[in-house]
Coordinates of C-alpha atoms and ligand atoms in Angstrom, one line a residue:
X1 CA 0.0 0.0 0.0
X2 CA 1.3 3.3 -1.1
X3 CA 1.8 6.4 1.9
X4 CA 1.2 10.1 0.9
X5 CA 2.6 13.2 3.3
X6 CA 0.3 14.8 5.4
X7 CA 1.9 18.3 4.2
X8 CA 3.1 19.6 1.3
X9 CA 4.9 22.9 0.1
X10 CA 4.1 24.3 -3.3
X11 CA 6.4 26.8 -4.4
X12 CA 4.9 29.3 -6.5
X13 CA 6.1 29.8 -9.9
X14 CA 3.6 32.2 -11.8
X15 CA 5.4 35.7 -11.8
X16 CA 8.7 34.2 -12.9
X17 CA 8.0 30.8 -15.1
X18 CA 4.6 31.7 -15.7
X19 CA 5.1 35.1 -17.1
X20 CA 8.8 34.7 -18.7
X21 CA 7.3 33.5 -22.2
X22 CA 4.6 35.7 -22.2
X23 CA 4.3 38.5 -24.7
X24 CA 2.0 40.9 -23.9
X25 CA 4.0 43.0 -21.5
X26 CA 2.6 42.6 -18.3
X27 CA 3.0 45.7 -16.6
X28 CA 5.4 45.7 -12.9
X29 CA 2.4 46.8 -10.5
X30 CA 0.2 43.9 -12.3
X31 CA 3.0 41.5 -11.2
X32 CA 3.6 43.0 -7.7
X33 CA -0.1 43.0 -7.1
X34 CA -0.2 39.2 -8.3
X35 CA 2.6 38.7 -5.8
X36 CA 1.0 39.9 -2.8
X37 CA -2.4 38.0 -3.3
X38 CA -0.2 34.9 -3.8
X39 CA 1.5 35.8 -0.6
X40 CA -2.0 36.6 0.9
X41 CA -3.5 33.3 -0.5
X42 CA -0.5 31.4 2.1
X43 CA 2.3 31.1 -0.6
X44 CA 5.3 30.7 1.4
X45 CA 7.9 29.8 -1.4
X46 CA 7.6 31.6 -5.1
X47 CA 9.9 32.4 -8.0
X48 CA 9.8 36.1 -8.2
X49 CA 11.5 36.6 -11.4
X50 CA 14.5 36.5 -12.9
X51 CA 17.8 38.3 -13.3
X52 CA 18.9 37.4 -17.0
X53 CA 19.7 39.7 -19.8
X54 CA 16.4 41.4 -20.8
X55 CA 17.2 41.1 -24.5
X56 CA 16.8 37.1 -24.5
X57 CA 13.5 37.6 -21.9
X58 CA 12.6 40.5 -21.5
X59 CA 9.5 40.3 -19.5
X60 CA 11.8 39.8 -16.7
X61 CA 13.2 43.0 -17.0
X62 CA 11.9 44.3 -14.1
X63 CA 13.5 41.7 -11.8
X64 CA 15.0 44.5 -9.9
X65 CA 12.1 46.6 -8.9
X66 CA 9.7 43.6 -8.2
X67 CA 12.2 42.5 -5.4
X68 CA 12.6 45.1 -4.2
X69 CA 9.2 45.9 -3.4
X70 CA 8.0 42.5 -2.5
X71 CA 7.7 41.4 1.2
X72 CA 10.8 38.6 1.5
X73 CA 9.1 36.7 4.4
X74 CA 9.5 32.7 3.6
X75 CA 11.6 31.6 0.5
X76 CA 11.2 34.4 -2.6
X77 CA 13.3 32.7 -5.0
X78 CA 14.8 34.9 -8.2
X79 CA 16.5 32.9 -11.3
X80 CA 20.2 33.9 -11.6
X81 CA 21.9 31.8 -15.1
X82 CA 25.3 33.6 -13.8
X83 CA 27.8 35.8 -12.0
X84 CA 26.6 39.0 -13.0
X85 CA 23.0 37.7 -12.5
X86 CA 23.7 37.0 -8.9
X87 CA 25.3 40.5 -8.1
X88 CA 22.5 41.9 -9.7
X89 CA 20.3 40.3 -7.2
X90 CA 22.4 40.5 -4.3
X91 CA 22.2 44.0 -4.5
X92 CA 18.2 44.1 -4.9
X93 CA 18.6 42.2 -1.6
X94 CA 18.0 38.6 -2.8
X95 CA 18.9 35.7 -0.3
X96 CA 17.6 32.7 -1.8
X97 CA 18.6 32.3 -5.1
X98 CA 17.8 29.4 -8.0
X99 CA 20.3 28.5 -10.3
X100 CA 19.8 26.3 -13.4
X101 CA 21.0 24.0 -15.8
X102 CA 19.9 21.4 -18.5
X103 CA 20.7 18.0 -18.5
X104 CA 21.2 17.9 -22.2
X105 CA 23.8 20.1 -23.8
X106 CA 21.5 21.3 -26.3
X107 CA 18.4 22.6 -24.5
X108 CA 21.4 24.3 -22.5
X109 CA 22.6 26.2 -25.3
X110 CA 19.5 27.6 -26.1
X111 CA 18.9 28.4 -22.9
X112 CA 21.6 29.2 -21.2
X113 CA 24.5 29.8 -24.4
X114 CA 26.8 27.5 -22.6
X115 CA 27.6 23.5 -23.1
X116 CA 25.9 21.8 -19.6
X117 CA 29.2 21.0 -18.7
X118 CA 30.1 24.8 -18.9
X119 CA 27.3 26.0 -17.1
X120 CA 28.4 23.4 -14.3
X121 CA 32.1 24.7 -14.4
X122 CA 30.8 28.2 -14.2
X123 CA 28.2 27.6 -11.1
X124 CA 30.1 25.6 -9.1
X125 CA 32.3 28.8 -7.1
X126 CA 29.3 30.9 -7.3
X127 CA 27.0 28.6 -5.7
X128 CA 29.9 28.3 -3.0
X129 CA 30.1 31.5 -2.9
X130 CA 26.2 31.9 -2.3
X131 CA 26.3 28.8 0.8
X132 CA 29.6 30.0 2.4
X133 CA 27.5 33.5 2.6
X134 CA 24.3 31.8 4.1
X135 CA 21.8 31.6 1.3
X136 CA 19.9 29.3 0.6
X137 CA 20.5 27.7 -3.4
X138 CA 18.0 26.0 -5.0
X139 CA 19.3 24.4 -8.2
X140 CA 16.8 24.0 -10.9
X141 CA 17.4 20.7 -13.5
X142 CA 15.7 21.4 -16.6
X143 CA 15.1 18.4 -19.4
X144 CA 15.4 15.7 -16.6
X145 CA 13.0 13.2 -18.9
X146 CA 13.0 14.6 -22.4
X147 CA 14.6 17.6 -24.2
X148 CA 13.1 19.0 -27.2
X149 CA 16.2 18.6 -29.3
X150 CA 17.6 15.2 -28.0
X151 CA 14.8 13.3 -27.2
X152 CA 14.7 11.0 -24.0
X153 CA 17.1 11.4 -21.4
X154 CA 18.8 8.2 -19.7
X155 CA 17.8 8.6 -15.9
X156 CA 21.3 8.1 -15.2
X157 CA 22.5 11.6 -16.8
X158 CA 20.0 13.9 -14.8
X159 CA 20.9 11.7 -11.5
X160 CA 24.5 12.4 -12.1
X161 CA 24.0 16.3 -12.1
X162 CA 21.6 15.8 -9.1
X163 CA 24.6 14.1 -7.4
X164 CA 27.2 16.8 -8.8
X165 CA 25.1 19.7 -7.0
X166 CA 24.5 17.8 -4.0
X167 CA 28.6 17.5 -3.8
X168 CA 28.6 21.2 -3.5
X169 CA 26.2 21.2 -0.9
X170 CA 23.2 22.8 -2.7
X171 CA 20.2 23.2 -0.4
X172 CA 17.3 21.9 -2.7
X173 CA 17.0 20.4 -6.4
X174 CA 14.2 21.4 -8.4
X175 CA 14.0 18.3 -10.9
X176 CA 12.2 19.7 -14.1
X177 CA 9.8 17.8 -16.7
X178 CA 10.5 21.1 -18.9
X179 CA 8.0 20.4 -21.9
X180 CA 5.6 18.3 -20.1
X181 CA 6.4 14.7 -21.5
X182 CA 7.2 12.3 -18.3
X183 CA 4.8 10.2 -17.5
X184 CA 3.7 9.2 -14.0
X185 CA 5.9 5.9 -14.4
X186 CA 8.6 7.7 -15.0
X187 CA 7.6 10.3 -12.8
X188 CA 7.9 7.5 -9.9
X189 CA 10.6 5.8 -10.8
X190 CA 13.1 8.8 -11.1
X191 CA 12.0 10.6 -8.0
X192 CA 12.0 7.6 -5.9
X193 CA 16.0 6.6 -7.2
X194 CA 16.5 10.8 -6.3
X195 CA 14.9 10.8 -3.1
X196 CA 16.8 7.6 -2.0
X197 CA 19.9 8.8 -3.4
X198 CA 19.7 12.1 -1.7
X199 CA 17.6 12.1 1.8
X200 CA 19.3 15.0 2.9
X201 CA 18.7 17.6 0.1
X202 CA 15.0 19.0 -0.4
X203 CA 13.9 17.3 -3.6
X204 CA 11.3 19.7 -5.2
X205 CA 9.0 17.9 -8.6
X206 CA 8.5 20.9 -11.7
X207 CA 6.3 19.8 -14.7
X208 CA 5.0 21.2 -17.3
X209 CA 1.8 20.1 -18.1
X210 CA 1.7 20.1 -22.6
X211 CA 0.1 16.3 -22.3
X212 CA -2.1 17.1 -19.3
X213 CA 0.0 14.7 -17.4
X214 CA 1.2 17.2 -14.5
X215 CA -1.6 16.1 -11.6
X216 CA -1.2 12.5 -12.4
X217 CA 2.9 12.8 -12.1
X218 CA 2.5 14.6 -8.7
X219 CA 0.6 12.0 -7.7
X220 CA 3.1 9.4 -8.8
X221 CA 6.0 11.8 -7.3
X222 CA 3.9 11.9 -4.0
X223 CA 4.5 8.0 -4.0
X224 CA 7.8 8.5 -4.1
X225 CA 8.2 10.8 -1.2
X226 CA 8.5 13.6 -2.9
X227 CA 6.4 16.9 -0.7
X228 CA 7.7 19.5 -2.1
X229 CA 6.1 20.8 -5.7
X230 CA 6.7 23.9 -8.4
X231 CA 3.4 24.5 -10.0
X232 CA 2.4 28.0 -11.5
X233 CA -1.1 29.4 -11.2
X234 CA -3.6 29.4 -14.5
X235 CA -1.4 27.2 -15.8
X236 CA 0.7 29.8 -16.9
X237 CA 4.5 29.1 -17.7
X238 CA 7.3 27.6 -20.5
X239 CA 10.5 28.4 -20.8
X240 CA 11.1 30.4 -24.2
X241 CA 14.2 27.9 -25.4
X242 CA 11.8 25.0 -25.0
X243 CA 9.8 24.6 -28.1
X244 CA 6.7 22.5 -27.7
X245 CA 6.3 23.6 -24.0
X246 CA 3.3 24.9 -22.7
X247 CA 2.3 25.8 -19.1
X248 CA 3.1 24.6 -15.6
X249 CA 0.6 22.3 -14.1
X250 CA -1.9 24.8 -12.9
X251 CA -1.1 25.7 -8.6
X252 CA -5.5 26.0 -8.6
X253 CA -5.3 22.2 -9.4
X254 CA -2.8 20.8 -7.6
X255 CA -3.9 22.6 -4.5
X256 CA -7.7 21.5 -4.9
X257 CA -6.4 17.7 -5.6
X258 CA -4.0 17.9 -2.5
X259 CA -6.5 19.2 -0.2
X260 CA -9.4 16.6 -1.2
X261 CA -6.7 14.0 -0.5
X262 CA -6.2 15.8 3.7
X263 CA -2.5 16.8 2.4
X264 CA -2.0 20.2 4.0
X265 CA -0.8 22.6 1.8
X266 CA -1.2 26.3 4.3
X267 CA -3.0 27.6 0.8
X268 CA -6.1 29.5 0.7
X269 CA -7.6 28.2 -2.7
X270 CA -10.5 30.9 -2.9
X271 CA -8.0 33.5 -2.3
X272 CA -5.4 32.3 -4.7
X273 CA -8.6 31.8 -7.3
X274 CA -8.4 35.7 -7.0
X275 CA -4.8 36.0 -7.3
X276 CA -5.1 34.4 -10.5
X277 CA -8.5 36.5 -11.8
X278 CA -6.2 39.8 -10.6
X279 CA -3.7 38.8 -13.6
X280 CA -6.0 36.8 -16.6
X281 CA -6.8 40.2 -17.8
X282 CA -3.1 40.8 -18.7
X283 CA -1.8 37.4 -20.4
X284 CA -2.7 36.7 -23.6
X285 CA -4.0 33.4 -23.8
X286 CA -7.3 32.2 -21.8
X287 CA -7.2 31.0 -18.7
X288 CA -8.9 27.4 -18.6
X289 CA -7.8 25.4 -15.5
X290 CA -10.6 23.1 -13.6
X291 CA -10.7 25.2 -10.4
X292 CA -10.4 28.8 -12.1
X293 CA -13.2 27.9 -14.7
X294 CA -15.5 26.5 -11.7
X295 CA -14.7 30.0 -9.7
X296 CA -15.9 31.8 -13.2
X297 CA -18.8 30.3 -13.2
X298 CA -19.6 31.1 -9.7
Ligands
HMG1 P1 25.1 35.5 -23.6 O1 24.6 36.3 -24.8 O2 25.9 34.3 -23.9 O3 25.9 36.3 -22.5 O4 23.8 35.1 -22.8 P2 27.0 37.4 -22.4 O5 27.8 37.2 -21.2 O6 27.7 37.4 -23.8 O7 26.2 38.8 -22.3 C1 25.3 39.3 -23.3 C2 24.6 40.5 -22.8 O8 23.7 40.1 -21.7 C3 25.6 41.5 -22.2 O9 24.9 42.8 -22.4 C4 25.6 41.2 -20.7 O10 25.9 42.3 -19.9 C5 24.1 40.8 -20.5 P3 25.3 43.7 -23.6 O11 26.7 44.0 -23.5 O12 24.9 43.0 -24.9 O13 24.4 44.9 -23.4 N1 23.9 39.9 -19.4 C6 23.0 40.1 -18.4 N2 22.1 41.1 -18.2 C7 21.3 40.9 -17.1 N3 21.4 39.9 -16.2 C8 22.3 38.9 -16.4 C9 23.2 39.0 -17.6 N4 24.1 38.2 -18.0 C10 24.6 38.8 -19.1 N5 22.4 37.9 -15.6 C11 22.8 34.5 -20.7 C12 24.0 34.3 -21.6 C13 22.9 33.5 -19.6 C14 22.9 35.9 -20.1 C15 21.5 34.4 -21.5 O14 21.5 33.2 -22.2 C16 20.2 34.4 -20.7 O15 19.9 35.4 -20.1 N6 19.5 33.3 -20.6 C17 18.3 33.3 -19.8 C18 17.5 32.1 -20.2 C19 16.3 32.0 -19.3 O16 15.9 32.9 -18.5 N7 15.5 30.9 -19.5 C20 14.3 30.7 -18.8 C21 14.5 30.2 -17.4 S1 15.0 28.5 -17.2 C22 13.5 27.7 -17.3 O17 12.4 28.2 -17.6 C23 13.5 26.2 -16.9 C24 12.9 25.9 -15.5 O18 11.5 26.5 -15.4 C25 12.8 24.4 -15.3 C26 12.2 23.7 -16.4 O19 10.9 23.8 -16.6 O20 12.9 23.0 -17.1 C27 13.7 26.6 -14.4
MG2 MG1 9.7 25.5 -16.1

């Protein structure tokens, strides 16, 4: 018989995932206002936004001013791909910072310019850096299943970077389905090697949610052990290097599934249904999840 947690955290990612590939330009008090009902609705972790170079995405632009003006209380995460990213958001006053990497060299490129294996040799004194200073590091692993350009990825490959940034002592890894096509076998069977490999590192499940397989993977991940989840709200999300992608797995959803199952999540669902209707207006595609069409048609 399978065992589920009796609590689980979901770590917002809506302002920064969510809205990175969007193109209307949302404007900055839209996205600080969508912060703050998050915050209100009980969300304790979240992905602010993120400080890369605003010609490649440039709806993060405003990474500075958004921390800045955010409340910091729990984990508010911002993306940093590299040094000058992480100076950048030391000085807006950042203290928990998410780096990232892909597990296949050429969603990597794409995304980040840089070979995986340079992106690893580039992180690894600047996350050292970052823990010998007290933050906290959470290290995102994108194209842990499938990438767009390569195909299926042997297990083994996104284990061995897992095991490379526990080395240097990384506080959580994010592990990252980034164009939605695990399914809930493989879901299980890769979290449950990563949380046995690792029981002292927060292991955190991100999918994407293109095949509408994202509740049915939590739930496999939940088998595994796994209590800690990304998820964005309405959906929202891909990453712009990831063709094929579409949103997270909607944070409405997961919630309203976690809570009819008795797992705790400290999330107000009514409230973060109005979180979401205080941004729908400004993103350019509808919003259609379960829970925020039922709280339409209210
Ligand atoms: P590059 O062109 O190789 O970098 O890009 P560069 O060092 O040659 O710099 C080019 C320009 O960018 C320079 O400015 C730099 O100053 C500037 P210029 O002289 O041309 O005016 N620059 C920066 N500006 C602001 N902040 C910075 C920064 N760094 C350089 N940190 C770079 C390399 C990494 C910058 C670029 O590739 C980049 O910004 N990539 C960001 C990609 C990204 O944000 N992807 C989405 C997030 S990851 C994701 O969504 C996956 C995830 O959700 C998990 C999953 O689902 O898989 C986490
Ligand atoms: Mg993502």
């Amino acid at each position: 018989m399978f065992s589920l947690p009796n609590k689980v955290t979901i770590i917002e990612v809506g302002p920064r995932d969510g809205l990175q590939n969007e193109k209307n330009e949302v404007p900055t008090e839209v996205k600080l206002e969508f912060i703050e009902k998050l915050q209100i609705a009980g969300v304790k972790e979240m992905e602010l936004s993120s400080f890369v170079s605003p010609k490649w995405v440039p709806q993060m632009k405003d990474a500075k001013v958004i921390v800045e003006s955010v409340s910091k209380v729990g984990r508010q995460f911002v993306l940093t791909p590299n040094e000058k990213g992480v100076e950048l958001a030391k000085q807006a006053g950042v203290n928990s910072f998410a780096i990232f990497v892909g597990v296949s060299d050429s969603f990597n490129k794409k995304n980040i310019n840089k070979t995986t294996r340079e992106s690893m040799h580039e992180l690894k004194p600047i996350v050292e850096r970052l823990l010998k200073d007290g933050h906290f590091v959470r290290a995102c692993i994108s194209t842990s299943f499938y990438c767009p350009y390569e195909g299926a990825i042997d297990p083994s490959k996104t284990i061995e970077i897992c095991r490379e940034f526990v080395s240097w002592g990384v506080n959580e890894l994010s592990v990252a389905d980034t164009i939605g096509m695990a399914n809930p076998k493989e879901s299980y069977l890769l979290f449950d090697a990563i949380k046995k490999e690792f029981p002292n590192t927060l292991i955190t499940a991100h999918f994407h949610d293109t095949r509408k397989m994202g509740l049915a993977n939590i739930f496999a991940a939940l088998q595994a052990g796994v209590d800690r989840f990304d998820s964005s709200v309405g959906g929202l999300g891909g990453c712009p290097f990831a063709p094929g992608a579409t949103g997270n797995v909607a944070t409405e959803d997961v919630v309203n599934m976690l809570h009819q199952m008795n797992i705790e999540t400290g999330i107000d669902l009514e409230l973060l249904l109005q979180a979401v209707n205080s941004v729908a207006p400004y993103v350019s595609r509808p919003i259609e999840t379960g829970m925020y069409k039922l709280f339409k048609s209210k």
